[in-house]
Coordinates of C-alpha atoms and ligand atoms in Angstrom, one line a residue:
M1 CA 40.5 -24.0 -17.2
T2 CA 41.8 -20.6 -16.1
T3 CA 45.4 -20.0 -16.6
A4 CA 47.2 -18.8 -13.4
A5 CA 48.6 -15.3 -13.6
R6 CA 52.2 -15.3 -14.9
A7 CA 55.0 -12.8 -15.2
T8 CA 54.9 -11.0 -18.5
D9 CA 57.6 -11.7 -21.0
T10 CA 60.2 -9.1 -21.7
G11 CA 63.7 -9.1 -23.2
E12 CA 64.9 -11.1 -26.2
V13 CA 64.4 -14.6 -27.6
D14 CA 65.4 -16.2 -30.9
L15 CA 62.0 -17.1 -32.1
V16 CA 58.4 -16.3 -31.4
V17 CA 55.8 -18.7 -32.7
V18 CA 52.2 -17.6 -32.9
G19 CA 49.7 -20.5 -32.3
A20 CA 49.9 -23.9 -30.6
G21 CA 47.9 -26.1 -33.0
F22 CA 49.7 -28.9 -34.9
A23 CA 51.9 -26.3 -36.7
G24 CA 53.0 -24.3 -33.6
M25 CA 53.6 -27.4 -31.5
Y26 CA 55.9 -29.0 -34.1
Q27 CA 57.7 -25.7 -34.8
L28 CA 58.5 -25.4 -31.1
H29 CA 59.8 -29.0 -31.0
R30 CA 62.0 -28.4 -34.1
A31 CA 63.2 -25.0 -32.8
R32 CA 64.3 -26.5 -29.5
S33 CA 66.3 -29.1 -31.3
L34 CA 68.2 -26.2 -33.0
G35 CA 68.9 -24.7 -29.6
L36 CA 66.7 -21.6 -30.3
R37 CA 65.2 -19.8 -27.4
T38 CA 61.5 -20.0 -28.3
I39 CA 58.2 -18.7 -26.9
V40 CA 54.9 -19.8 -28.3
Y41 CA 51.8 -17.6 -27.8
E42 CA 48.4 -19.3 -28.0
A43 CA 45.1 -17.5 -27.6
G44 CA 43.3 -20.7 -26.4
D45 CA 43.8 -22.2 -22.9
G46 CA 45.3 -25.4 -24.4
V47 CA 47.0 -26.9 -27.4
G48 CA 45.4 -28.4 -30.5
G49 CA 44.2 -25.3 -32.4
T50 CA 41.3 -26.4 -34.6
W51 CA 40.6 -29.4 -32.3
Y52 CA 40.6 -27.1 -29.3
W53 CA 38.1 -24.7 -30.7
N54 CA 35.8 -26.8 -32.9
R55 CA 34.0 -28.9 -30.3
Y56 CA 30.6 -29.0 -32.0
P57 CA 28.6 -32.3 -32.0
G58 CA 29.9 -34.7 -34.7
A59 CA 33.3 -32.9 -35.3
R60 CA 35.8 -35.3 -36.8
C61 CA 38.6 -35.3 -39.3
D62 CA 37.8 -36.1 -42.9
V63 CA 41.3 -37.6 -43.7
D64 CA 41.9 -41.1 -42.3
S65 CA 43.3 -40.8 -38.8
V66 CA 46.3 -43.0 -39.6
E67 CA 47.3 -40.4 -42.1
Y68 CA 46.0 -37.3 -40.3
S69 CA 48.8 -37.5 -37.6
Y70 CA 52.4 -36.5 -37.1
S71 CA 55.1 -38.4 -38.9
F72 CA 58.2 -36.8 -37.3
S73 CA 58.5 -39.3 -34.4
E74 CA 58.5 -43.0 -35.1
E75 CA 58.0 -43.6 -31.4
L76 CA 54.9 -41.4 -31.4
E77 CA 53.6 -43.2 -34.4
Q78 CA 54.0 -46.6 -32.8
E79 CA 52.6 -45.8 -29.3
W80 CA 49.5 -43.9 -30.5
S81 CA 46.5 -45.9 -31.7
W82 CA 43.5 -44.3 -33.4
S83 CA 40.2 -46.0 -32.6
E84 CA 38.2 -45.1 -35.8
R85 CA 38.8 -44.4 -39.5
Y86 CA 38.1 -40.8 -38.7
A87 CA 38.9 -39.8 -35.2
T88 CA 36.4 -37.6 -33.3
Q89 CA 37.4 -34.1 -32.1
P90 CA 37.9 -35.3 -28.5
E91 CA 40.2 -38.1 -29.6
I92 CA 42.3 -35.7 -31.8
L93 CA 42.5 -33.2 -29.0
R94 CA 43.7 -36.0 -26.7
Y95 CA 46.4 -36.8 -29.3
A96 CA 47.5 -33.1 -29.4
E97 CA 47.7 -33.1 -25.5
H98 CA 49.6 -36.3 -25.6
V99 CA 52.1 -34.8 -28.0
A100 CA 52.4 -31.7 -25.8
D101 CA 53.2 -33.9 -22.7
R102 CA 55.4 -36.4 -24.5
F103 CA 57.7 -33.7 -25.9
D104 CA 57.3 -31.4 -22.8
L105 CA 56.0 -28.5 -25.0
R106 CA 53.8 -26.7 -22.5
R107 CA 56.7 -25.0 -20.6
D108 CA 57.4 -22.7 -23.5
I109 CA 53.8 -22.0 -24.5
R110 CA 51.9 -19.0 -23.0
F111 CA 48.3 -20.0 -23.1
A112 CA 45.3 -17.6 -23.1
T113 CA 47.6 -15.0 -24.7
R114 CA 46.8 -13.4 -28.1
V115 CA 49.6 -11.7 -30.1
T116 CA 48.2 -8.3 -31.0
A117 CA 51.2 -6.8 -32.8
A118 CA 54.5 -7.7 -34.4
H119 CA 56.7 -4.8 -35.7
F120 CA 60.0 -5.1 -37.4
D121 CA 62.7 -2.7 -36.4
D122 CA 65.0 -1.8 -39.3
A123 CA 67.7 -0.4 -37.0
N124 CA 68.4 -3.6 -35.1
G125 CA 66.8 -6.3 -37.3
R126 CA 64.5 -7.5 -34.5
W127 CA 60.8 -8.1 -34.3
T128 CA 58.9 -6.6 -31.3
I129 CA 56.0 -8.8 -30.4
R130 CA 53.2 -7.6 -28.1
T131 CA 50.4 -9.6 -26.6
D132 CA 47.1 -8.8 -24.9
A133 CA 48.6 -10.1 -21.7
G134 CA 51.2 -7.3 -21.7
D135 CA 54.1 -9.2 -23.0
E136 CA 56.6 -7.3 -25.1
V137 CA 59.5 -9.4 -26.4
R138 CA 62.0 -8.9 -29.2
A139 CA 62.8 -11.8 -31.5
R140 CA 65.1 -12.5 -34.4
F141 CA 62.5 -14.6 -36.1
V142 CA 58.7 -15.0 -36.1
V143 CA 56.7 -18.0 -37.3
L144 CA 53.0 -17.5 -37.8
A145 CA 51.4 -20.8 -37.1
T146 CA 48.1 -19.2 -36.8
G147 CA 46.0 -21.7 -38.9
C148 CA 44.1 -21.4 -42.2
L149 CA 40.7 -21.9 -40.5
S150 CA 41.0 -20.2 -37.2
S151 CA 39.0 -17.0 -37.4
T152 CA 35.3 -17.6 -37.3
N153 CA 33.0 -15.8 -39.7
T154 CA 29.9 -14.4 -38.1
P155 CA 27.8 -12.8 -40.9
D156 CA 26.2 -9.5 -40.3
L157 CA 22.7 -11.0 -40.0
P158 CA 20.0 -8.5 -39.2
G159 CA 18.8 -8.7 -35.6
L160 CA 21.3 -11.4 -34.6
A161 CA 22.2 -9.6 -31.3
T162 CA 18.5 -9.5 -30.3
F163 CA 18.1 -13.3 -30.2
A164 CA 17.1 -14.2 -26.7
G165 CA 18.2 -17.8 -26.8
T166 CA 21.7 -19.2 -27.0
T167 CA 23.8 -18.3 -30.0
V168 CA 26.9 -20.5 -30.7
H169 CA 29.4 -20.8 -33.5
T170 CA 30.7 -24.3 -34.5
G171 CA 34.2 -22.9 -34.6
N172 CA 34.1 -21.6 -31.1
W173 CA 32.0 -24.2 -29.3
P174 CA 32.0 -24.0 -25.5
A175 CA 34.2 -26.6 -23.9
G176 CA 31.4 -27.5 -21.5
G177 CA 29.1 -28.3 -24.4
V178 CA 25.6 -26.8 -25.1
D179 CA 22.6 -28.6 -23.8
L180 CA 20.5 -29.3 -26.9
A181 CA 18.3 -32.0 -25.4
G182 CA 14.6 -31.2 -26.0
K183 CA 15.5 -27.8 -27.5
R184 CA 14.3 -26.1 -30.7
V185 CA 17.6 -25.7 -32.5
G186 CA 18.3 -23.7 -35.7
I187 CA 21.5 -24.0 -37.7
I188 CA 22.6 -21.5 -40.4
G189 CA 25.0 -23.0 -43.0
T190 CA 25.4 -26.3 -44.8
G191 CA 29.2 -26.6 -45.1
S192 CA 31.4 -29.4 -43.6
S193 CA 30.8 -28.3 -40.0
A194 CA 27.0 -28.2 -40.4
I195 CA 27.0 -31.5 -42.4
Q196 CA 28.8 -33.2 -39.6
A197 CA 26.7 -31.6 -36.8
I198 CA 23.2 -31.9 -38.3
P199 CA 22.6 -35.7 -37.9
V200 CA 24.0 -35.6 -34.3
I201 CA 22.0 -32.5 -33.3
A202 CA 18.8 -33.9 -34.9
A203 CA 19.1 -36.9 -32.7
Q204 CA 19.3 -34.7 -29.5
A205 CA 17.1 -31.8 -30.2
A206 CA 13.3 -31.6 -30.0
H207 CA 13.4 -29.9 -33.4
L208 CA 16.1 -28.9 -35.8
T209 CA 15.6 -26.2 -38.5
V210 CA 18.4 -26.0 -41.1
F211 CA 18.8 -22.7 -42.9
Q212 CA 20.5 -23.5 -46.2
R213 CA 21.8 -20.9 -48.6
T214 CA 23.8 -23.1 -51.0
P215 CA 23.3 -26.9 -51.1
Q216 CA 26.5 -28.8 -50.8
Y217 CA 27.8 -32.1 -52.1
S218 CA 28.5 -34.6 -49.4
L219 CA 29.7 -38.1 -49.6
P220 CA 29.4 -40.9 -47.1
A221 CA 32.4 -40.9 -44.8
G222 CA 32.4 -44.7 -44.4
N223 CA 33.5 -44.3 -40.8
R224 CA 34.2 -47.5 -39.0
P225 CA 36.3 -48.8 -36.1
L226 CA 39.9 -49.5 -37.2
D227 CA 40.8 -53.1 -37.7
P228 CA 43.9 -53.9 -35.5
A229 CA 45.3 -56.0 -38.3
E230 CA 45.1 -53.0 -40.7
V231 CA 46.8 -50.8 -38.1
A232 CA 49.5 -53.3 -37.5
E233 CA 50.2 -53.5 -41.2
I234 CA 50.6 -49.7 -41.4
K235 CA 52.7 -49.6 -38.2
A236 CA 55.0 -52.3 -39.6
D237 CA 56.2 -49.7 -42.2
Y238 CA 54.9 -46.3 -41.1
P239 CA 57.8 -44.4 -42.8
G240 CA 57.0 -46.1 -46.1
F241 CA 53.3 -45.4 -45.7
R242 CA 54.1 -41.7 -45.2
V243 CA 56.5 -41.5 -48.2
R244 CA 53.8 -43.1 -50.4
N245 CA 51.2 -40.5 -49.2
R246 CA 53.5 -37.6 -49.7
A247 CA 53.9 -38.6 -53.3
M248 CA 50.2 -38.2 -53.9
N249 CA 48.6 -35.0 -55.0
G250 CA 46.3 -33.1 -52.6
A251 CA 44.1 -35.2 -50.4
H252 CA 44.6 -38.3 -52.5
S253 CA 45.7 -41.2 -50.4
A254 CA 48.2 -43.9 -51.5
R255 CA 46.0 -46.7 -50.1
Y256 CA 43.1 -45.6 -52.2
G257 CA 45.0 -45.2 -55.4
R258 CA 45.8 -42.4 -57.8
P259 CA 43.4 -41.7 -60.7
A260 CA 45.0 -43.3 -63.7
K261 CA 42.7 -42.1 -66.5
G262 CA 40.1 -39.6 -67.5
L263 CA 36.4 -40.2 -67.1
W264 CA 35.7 -40.4 -70.8
A265 CA 38.1 -43.4 -71.1
D266 CA 35.4 -45.5 -69.4
T267 CA 32.0 -46.6 -70.6
A268 CA 29.0 -45.3 -68.8
E269 CA 28.5 -48.7 -67.1
A270 CA 32.2 -48.7 -65.9
R271 CA 31.9 -45.2 -64.7
D272 CA 28.8 -46.0 -62.7
A273 CA 30.5 -49.0 -61.2
E274 CA 33.6 -47.0 -60.3
F275 CA 31.5 -44.3 -58.6
R276 CA 29.4 -46.9 -56.8
F277 CA 32.5 -48.6 -55.5
R278 CA 33.9 -45.3 -54.1
W279 CA 30.6 -44.2 -52.7
A280 CA 30.3 -47.5 -50.8
R281 CA 33.9 -47.3 -49.5
G282 CA 33.3 -43.7 -48.4
G283 CA 35.6 -40.7 -48.1
V284 CA 36.8 -37.8 -50.2
Q285 CA 38.6 -40.2 -52.5
F286 CA 35.4 -40.4 -54.5
L287 CA 36.9 -37.4 -56.4
S288 CA 40.0 -39.4 -57.2
A289 CA 38.0 -41.7 -59.4
Y290 CA 39.3 -40.0 -62.6
D291 CA 42.1 -37.5 -63.2
N292 CA 40.0 -35.0 -65.1
L293 CA 37.1 -34.4 -62.7
L294 CA 38.4 -31.0 -61.6
I295 CA 39.5 -30.0 -65.1
D296 CA 36.8 -31.0 -67.5
A297 CA 33.4 -29.6 -66.7
G298 CA 31.6 -32.3 -68.6
A299 CA 33.3 -35.1 -66.7
N300 CA 32.7 -33.2 -63.5
E301 CA 29.0 -33.0 -64.3
V302 CA 28.8 -36.8 -64.6
A303 CA 30.2 -37.2 -61.1
A304 CA 28.0 -34.5 -59.8
E305 CA 24.9 -36.1 -61.3
F306 CA 25.8 -39.4 -59.7
V307 CA 25.8 -37.7 -56.3
R308 CA 22.6 -35.9 -57.0
D309 CA 21.0 -39.3 -57.8
Q310 CA 22.1 -40.6 -54.4
I311 CA 20.6 -37.6 -52.7
R312 CA 17.3 -38.2 -54.6
A313 CA 17.4 -41.8 -53.6
T314 CA 18.1 -41.0 -49.9
V315 CA 15.7 -38.2 -49.2
A316 CA 12.1 -39.4 -48.9
D317 CA 10.3 -36.2 -49.7
P318 CA 11.0 -35.3 -53.4
E319 CA 10.5 -31.6 -52.7
V320 CA 13.0 -31.6 -49.9
A321 CA 15.4 -33.6 -52.0
E322 CA 15.1 -31.1 -54.9
R323 CA 16.1 -28.3 -52.5
L324 CA 19.2 -30.2 -51.4
L325 CA 20.6 -30.8 -54.9
P326 CA 23.8 -28.8 -55.4
D327 CA 24.2 -27.2 -58.8
T328 CA 27.8 -26.1 -58.7
V329 CA 30.9 -28.0 -59.9
I330 CA 31.5 -30.9 -57.5
G331 CA 34.8 -30.4 -55.5
C332 CA 34.9 -26.7 -56.3
K333 CA 34.0 -26.0 -52.7
R334 CA 35.7 -28.2 -50.3
I335 CA 33.9 -31.6 -50.6
C336 CA 32.1 -32.7 -47.4
I337 CA 31.8 -36.2 -46.0
D338 CA 29.1 -37.2 -43.6
D339 CA 27.5 -39.9 -41.5
G340 CA 23.8 -39.8 -42.3
Y341 CA 23.5 -36.1 -43.4
F342 CA 20.9 -36.5 -46.2
A343 CA 19.0 -39.2 -44.2
A344 CA 18.6 -36.7 -41.4
Y345 CA 16.0 -34.9 -43.5
N346 CA 13.8 -37.9 -43.3
R347 CA 13.4 -37.4 -39.6
P348 CA 10.1 -35.8 -38.5
N349 CA 11.9 -33.3 -36.3
V350 CA 14.1 -31.8 -39.1
T351 CA 12.9 -28.9 -41.3
L352 CA 14.9 -27.5 -44.3
V353 CA 14.5 -23.8 -45.0
D354 CA 15.9 -22.9 -48.4
L355 CA 17.1 -19.3 -48.1
R356 CA 17.2 -18.9 -51.9
Q357 CA 13.5 -19.3 -52.0
D358 CA 12.7 -17.9 -48.6
P359 CA 15.4 -15.3 -47.8
L360 CA 16.5 -14.7 -44.2
E361 CA 14.8 -11.4 -43.3
T362 CA 15.7 -10.9 -39.7
I363 CA 16.5 -12.6 -36.4
T364 CA 14.2 -11.8 -33.5
A365 CA 14.3 -12.5 -29.8
A366 CA 12.2 -15.6 -30.6
G367 CA 13.9 -17.0 -33.7
V368 CA 14.7 -16.6 -37.3
V369 CA 12.3 -15.0 -39.8
A370 CA 12.7 -16.3 -43.4
G371 CA 10.3 -16.0 -46.3
G372 CA 7.8 -14.3 -44.0
V373 CA 7.7 -17.2 -41.5
E374 CA 9.2 -17.0 -38.0
H375 CA 10.9 -20.2 -36.9
P376 CA 10.9 -20.2 -33.1
L377 CA 14.3 -21.3 -31.6
D378 CA 16.0 -21.9 -28.2
V379 CA 19.5 -22.3 -29.7
L380 CA 20.9 -20.8 -32.9
V381 CA 24.0 -22.5 -34.3
L382 CA 26.1 -20.5 -36.7
A383 CA 27.9 -23.0 -38.9
T384 CA 29.0 -20.1 -41.1
G385 CA 32.7 -20.9 -41.5
F386 CA 35.9 -18.9 -41.4
D387 CA 37.7 -15.9 -42.7
A388 CA 40.1 -18.5 -44.2
M389 CA 43.8 -18.3 -44.9
T390 CA 44.3 -14.6 -44.4
G391 CA 41.8 -13.5 -41.8
T392 CA 43.8 -14.6 -38.7
V393 CA 47.2 -13.0 -39.7
L394 CA 45.5 -9.8 -40.8
R395 CA 43.9 -9.5 -37.3
I396 CA 47.5 -9.0 -36.0
D397 CA 49.0 -5.5 -36.4
L398 CA 51.9 -6.8 -38.6
R399 CA 54.4 -4.2 -39.7
G400 CA 57.5 -4.8 -41.7
R401 CA 60.3 -2.6 -42.9
A402 CA 59.6 1.2 -42.5
G403 CA 56.4 0.4 -40.7
A404 CA 54.7 -1.1 -43.8
R405 CA 51.5 -2.9 -42.9
L406 CA 50.8 -6.5 -44.1
A407 CA 47.2 -5.4 -44.5
D408 CA 48.3 -2.9 -47.2
A409 CA 50.7 -5.2 -48.9
W410 CA 47.8 -7.7 -49.3
A411 CA 45.1 -5.2 -50.1
A412 CA 44.7 -6.8 -53.6
G413 CA 44.9 -10.3 -52.1
P414 CA 47.6 -12.3 -50.4
R415 CA 51.0 -12.2 -52.1
T416 CA 53.7 -14.6 -50.9
Y417 CA 56.7 -16.5 -52.2
L418 CA 56.1 -20.2 -51.8
G419 CA 53.4 -19.3 -49.2
L420 CA 56.3 -18.9 -46.8
G421 CA 57.6 -15.3 -47.0
V422 CA 56.6 -11.8 -48.0
P423 CA 58.8 -8.9 -49.2
G424 CA 59.4 -6.2 -46.7
F425 CA 58.8 -8.6 -43.8
P426 CA 62.2 -10.2 -43.1
N427 CA 62.7 -13.2 -40.9
L428 CA 58.9 -13.8 -40.8
F429 CA 57.5 -17.1 -41.9
F430 CA 54.0 -18.4 -42.5
V431 CA 53.1 -22.1 -41.9
T432 CA 50.7 -23.2 -44.6
G433 CA 50.4 -19.6 -45.9
P434 CA 48.4 -18.6 -48.9
G435 CA 50.3 -19.6 -52.1
S436 CA 51.2 -23.1 -50.6
P437 CA 49.2 -26.4 -50.9
S438 CA 47.9 -26.1 -47.3
V439 CA 44.2 -26.7 -47.3
L440 CA 44.3 -28.8 -50.5
T441 CA 46.2 -31.5 -48.7
N442 CA 46.2 -33.6 -45.6
M443 CA 47.2 -30.6 -43.5
I444 CA 49.5 -32.2 -41.0
M445 CA 51.6 -33.4 -43.9
A446 CA 51.8 -29.9 -45.3
I447 CA 52.5 -28.4 -41.8
E448 CA 55.4 -30.8 -41.3
Q449 CA 56.9 -30.0 -44.7
H450 CA 56.7 -26.3 -43.9
V451 CA 58.0 -26.5 -40.4
D452 CA 60.9 -28.7 -41.6
W453 CA 61.7 -26.2 -44.4
I454 CA 61.6 -23.2 -42.0
S455 CA 63.7 -25.0 -39.4
D456 CA 66.3 -26.1 -41.9
C457 CA 66.4 -22.5 -43.2
L458 CA 66.9 -21.1 -39.7
A459 CA 69.8 -23.6 -39.2
Y460 CA 71.3 -22.6 -42.5
L461 CA 71.1 -18.9 -41.7
D462 CA 72.9 -19.3 -38.4
A463 CA 75.5 -21.6 -39.9
H464 CA 76.3 -19.1 -42.6
G465 CA 76.2 -16.0 -40.5
V466 CA 73.1 -14.6 -42.3
T467 CA 71.0 -12.3 -40.1
Q468 CA 68.2 -11.6 -42.5
I469 CA 66.2 -13.5 -45.1
E470 CA 63.4 -11.8 -47.1
A471 CA 61.5 -12.9 -50.2
T472 CA 62.2 -10.7 -53.2
E473 CA 59.5 -8.8 -55.0
A474 CA 60.4 -10.5 -58.3
A475 CA 60.1 -14.0 -56.8
V476 CA 56.7 -13.1 -55.3
E477 CA 55.5 -11.7 -58.6
S478 CA 56.2 -14.9 -60.5
W479 CA 55.0 -17.1 -57.7
V480 CA 51.6 -15.4 -57.5
D481 CA 51.3 -15.7 -61.3
H482 CA 52.2 -19.4 -61.0
V483 CA 49.5 -20.0 -58.3
N484 CA 46.9 -18.3 -60.4
A485 CA 47.9 -20.1 -63.5
V486 CA 47.6 -23.5 -61.9
A487 CA 44.2 -22.7 -60.4
G488 CA 43.1 -21.1 -63.6
A489 CA 43.6 -24.4 -65.5
T490 CA 41.0 -26.1 -63.2
L491 CA 37.4 -25.7 -62.3
F492 CA 38.2 -24.4 -58.8
P493 CA 37.6 -20.7 -59.5
S494 CA 34.1 -21.4 -60.8
C495 CA 32.1 -21.1 -57.6
N496 CA 32.0 -18.9 -54.4
S497 CA 34.3 -20.9 -52.2
W498 CA 36.3 -19.8 -49.2
Y499 CA 39.4 -20.9 -51.2
L500 CA 38.7 -17.7 -53.1
G501 CA 37.7 -15.6 -50.1
A502 CA 34.2 -15.4 -51.7
N503 CA 32.5 -16.2 -48.4
I504 CA 33.5 -12.9 -46.8
P505 CA 31.8 -9.8 -48.1
G506 CA 34.4 -7.4 -49.6
K507 CA 37.3 -9.9 -49.5
K508 CA 39.4 -9.8 -52.7
R509 CA 38.5 -12.8 -54.9
V510 CA 41.8 -14.6 -55.3
F511 CA 42.4 -18.4 -55.3
M512 CA 44.6 -18.7 -52.3
P513 CA 46.0 -22.2 -52.0
L514 CA 48.3 -23.9 -54.6
L515 CA 47.3 -27.1 -56.3
G516 CA 49.9 -29.9 -56.4
F517 CA 51.8 -31.0 -53.3
P518 CA 54.7 -33.1 -54.7
P519 CA 55.8 -30.5 -57.3
Y520 CA 55.6 -27.8 -54.6
V521 CA 57.8 -29.8 -52.2
E522 CA 60.3 -30.3 -55.0
R523 CA 60.3 -26.6 -55.6
C524 CA 60.8 -25.8 -52.0
D525 CA 63.7 -28.3 -51.8
E526 CA 65.3 -26.8 -54.9
V527 CA 65.1 -23.3 -53.4
A528 CA 66.8 -24.5 -50.2
A529 CA 69.4 -26.5 -52.0
S530 CA 70.4 -23.5 -54.2
G531 CA 71.0 -21.3 -51.2
Y532 CA 67.4 -19.9 -51.1
T533 CA 66.8 -18.6 -54.6
G534 CA 64.1 -15.9 -54.6
F535 CA 65.1 -14.8 -51.1
A536 CA 67.5 -12.0 -50.3
L537 CA 70.0 -13.0 -47.6
T538 CA 72.0 -10.4 -45.7
Ligands
FAD1 P1 45.2 -24.3 -36.0 O1 44.9 -25.6 -35.6 O2 44.1 -23.4 -36.5 O3 45.9 -23.5 -34.9 C1 46.2 -22.1 -34.9 C2 46.2 -21.6 -33.5 O4 46.7 -20.3 -33.5 C3 44.9 -21.6 -32.8 O5 44.9 -22.3 -31.7 C4 44.7 -20.1 -32.5 O6 44.0 -19.9 -31.3 C5 46.1 -19.6 -32.5 N1 46.2 -18.2 -32.9 C6 45.7 -17.6 -34.0 N2 46.0 -16.2 -33.9 C7 46.6 -16.0 -32.8 C8 47.2 -14.9 -32.2 N3 47.1 -13.7 -32.8 N4 47.8 -15.0 -31.0 C9 47.8 -16.2 -30.3 N5 47.3 -17.3 -30.9 C10 46.7 -17.2 -32.1 N6 42.5 -30.6 -42.2 C11 42.8 -31.9 -42.6 O7 43.9 -32.0 -43.3 N7 42.0 -32.9 -42.4 C12 40.9 -32.8 -41.6 O8 40.2 -33.8 -41.4 C13 40.5 -31.5 -41.2 N8 39.4 -31.3 -40.5 C14 39.1 -30.1 -40.0 C15 37.9 -29.9 -39.3 C16 37.5 -28.6 -38.9 C17 36.3 -28.5 -38.0 C18 38.3 -27.5 -39.2 C19 37.9 -26.1 -38.8 C20 39.5 -27.7 -39.9 C21 39.9 -29.0 -40.3 N9 41.1 -29.2 -41.0 C22 41.4 -30.4 -41.4 C23 42.0 -28.1 -41.2 C24 42.8 -27.9 -39.8 O9 42.7 -26.5 -39.5 C25 44.3 -28.4 -40.0 O10 44.3 -29.7 -40.3 C26 45.2 -28.2 -38.8 O11 44.6 -28.6 -37.6 C27 45.7 -26.8 -38.7 O12 46.7 -26.7 -37.7 P2 47.4 -25.3 -37.5 O13 48.3 -25.5 -36.3 O14 48.1 -24.8 -38.7 O15 46.3 -24.3 -37.2
NAP2 P1 32.0 -23.3 -44.8 O1 32.3 -24.5 -45.6 O2 32.5 -22.0 -45.2 O3 30.4 -23.3 -44.7 C1 29.7 -22.2 -44.2 C2 28.2 -22.3 -44.5 O4 27.6 -21.2 -43.9 C3 27.9 -22.4 -45.9 O5 26.9 -23.2 -46.1 C4 27.5 -20.9 -46.2 O6 26.6 -20.8 -47.3 C5 26.8 -20.6 -44.9 N1 26.7 -19.1 -44.7 C6 27.7 -18.3 -44.5 N2 27.3 -17.0 -44.4 C7 25.9 -17.1 -44.5 C8 24.9 -16.2 -44.5 N3 25.2 -14.9 -44.3 N4 23.6 -16.6 -44.6 C9 23.4 -17.9 -44.8 N5 24.3 -18.9 -44.9 C10 25.6 -18.5 -44.7 O7 32.4 -23.5 -43.2 P2 32.6 -24.8 -42.4 O8 31.5 -25.7 -42.6 O9 32.9 -24.4 -41.0 O10 33.9 -25.5 -43.1 C11 35.0 -24.8 -43.3 C12 36.2 -25.7 -43.7 O11 36.7 -26.3 -42.5 C13 35.8 -26.9 -44.5 O12 35.7 -26.6 -45.9 C14 36.9 -27.9 -44.2 O13 38.1 -27.5 -44.9 C15 37.1 -27.6 -42.7 N6 36.2 -28.6 -42.0 C16 36.5 -29.9 -42.1 C17 35.6 -30.8 -41.5 C18 35.9 -32.2 -41.6 O14 35.1 -32.9 -42.1 N7 36.9 -32.7 -41.0 C19 34.6 -30.3 -40.7 C20 34.4 -29.0 -40.6 C21 35.2 -28.1 -41.3 P3 27.2 -20.5 -48.8 O15 27.8 -21.8 -49.3 O16 26.0 -20.0 -49.5 O17 28.3 -19.4 -48.6

């Protein structure tokens, strides 16, 4: 779709929102209800964010659809029906489009428009926002709804530009699709995106070569069509269903239960039975079996070995199985779920190249050379992930008081208060910013909590004649310490995950999200109830 030419924006609005994924869409809806003149800028041609860009074969959510959806409108909850336990990317995109139409959001969204700069003017307390379409508007407030996983990471692989075939990134997959039928396809990466794509591509391509650097743990998704009776039961009390899920930590789901004990409290037989039950049911809740799996390395190793045993049992060739066995802490990198990932290696048209044994040397016009062998390819898929959590905001020329740059303020890693605000950048809010639970939760739930908090805050400021709100340095100092202390008490910092920025060469190694959704929400509510402790209001 090409967007028709439009007049550029000038003048002043109350609020500029950057991004029209689930965060930006809901922020627009809430801002309108407050009577704020709002413009949303979105780089893509349509709404949906993640689900607009990630159109690779096999893309789905990994949180149950009935949970991975908005809760702010009971009518919306009742009228929308998901078809499968985990909806596909096209279905989630249709949902986002339905929401945009139902709440008439598009008229305030400028599509195909990237915000390039946002500068704060100390003299008049306004932000000036500039876009690549020539817009220049002033706004009292800015909300960055730019997404945690929205800037793709294309590694600096030698010879990449010389490849004569088609190169495509999972996070920027063409809307028209890529014809893989009968082609020799290579895929670099074995994270969540690759693990979803590999079985589907293997079924289409003449041959698929997987270039693996680090083996990943993956659990069966247990996808299935949704039972209408199950859906009816949820819809009979959707508000209660949401309340129960919000009370769970991270990606735990109320329906699947909260871990009630540590692994060592069970006998070896009972542990095995518990893991088997969760393996058969499918989903990330495998890691909710015990409450010490991400704290106690010994307990974690028991769960990890259970998964390795399943890989050994699934992959027919023991040498291939051995190369697929992960050796890190399970759950330390975002756990993957799949539909036939390990079994795909039993297909005669799938080859695994272990880059640890056979390092990637170069990419040529004809294919990928690893360990001295050239693998000829027609299509090269980069499933190499994202510059997560900070990459997208740092691509904007963001300048706060006295022209200070966010890039400088975050040179040693992101520093926020509650993941919502940064000192020196008044009236600027992050949705699911670093320092908030964000990617360690069902993200739509975290998005709604942030957008509600920001919207209530904007209403409070106007009601109390406050023109500026800004996180204090002291509040940020202690918040950053808190985020680090919480992560430091777990096994999360033990591997090279994108949570730590370790997937991007040169990126400061800092654990960016905060563990623990319910205590975080309590803290945000206390801050608001106390008149925004930790923020300076003027
Ligand atoms: P996004 O959806 O990323 O939207 C941000 C938007 O901002 C994008 O459209 C982007 O184009 C736009 N933007 C960024 N910068 C600019 C700029 N400068 N100017 C203009 N526009 C800009 N989370 C879950 O909880 N469960 C899941 O199952 C799940 N599955 C996922 C699967 C994939 C393949 C990926 C990549 C992520 C997944 N996530 C999942 C995380 C997912 O990103 C969030 O759930 C959610 O969709 C994020 O919404 P958002 O609006 O915050 O950000
Ligand atoms: P990812 O988890 O960061 O995986 C990237 C993969 O590319 C890794 O295997 C990585 O190897 C590899 N890689 C990166 N640079 C490389 C290089 N230079 N050479 C060789 N290999 C390289 O990215 P992702 O799979 O796109 O997933 C990102 C996140 O998005 C997920 O963790 C999840 O939160 C979300 N997501 C969710 C779903 C879902 O199931 N709903 C699906 C997709 C994505 P190393 O491990 O060695 O770095």
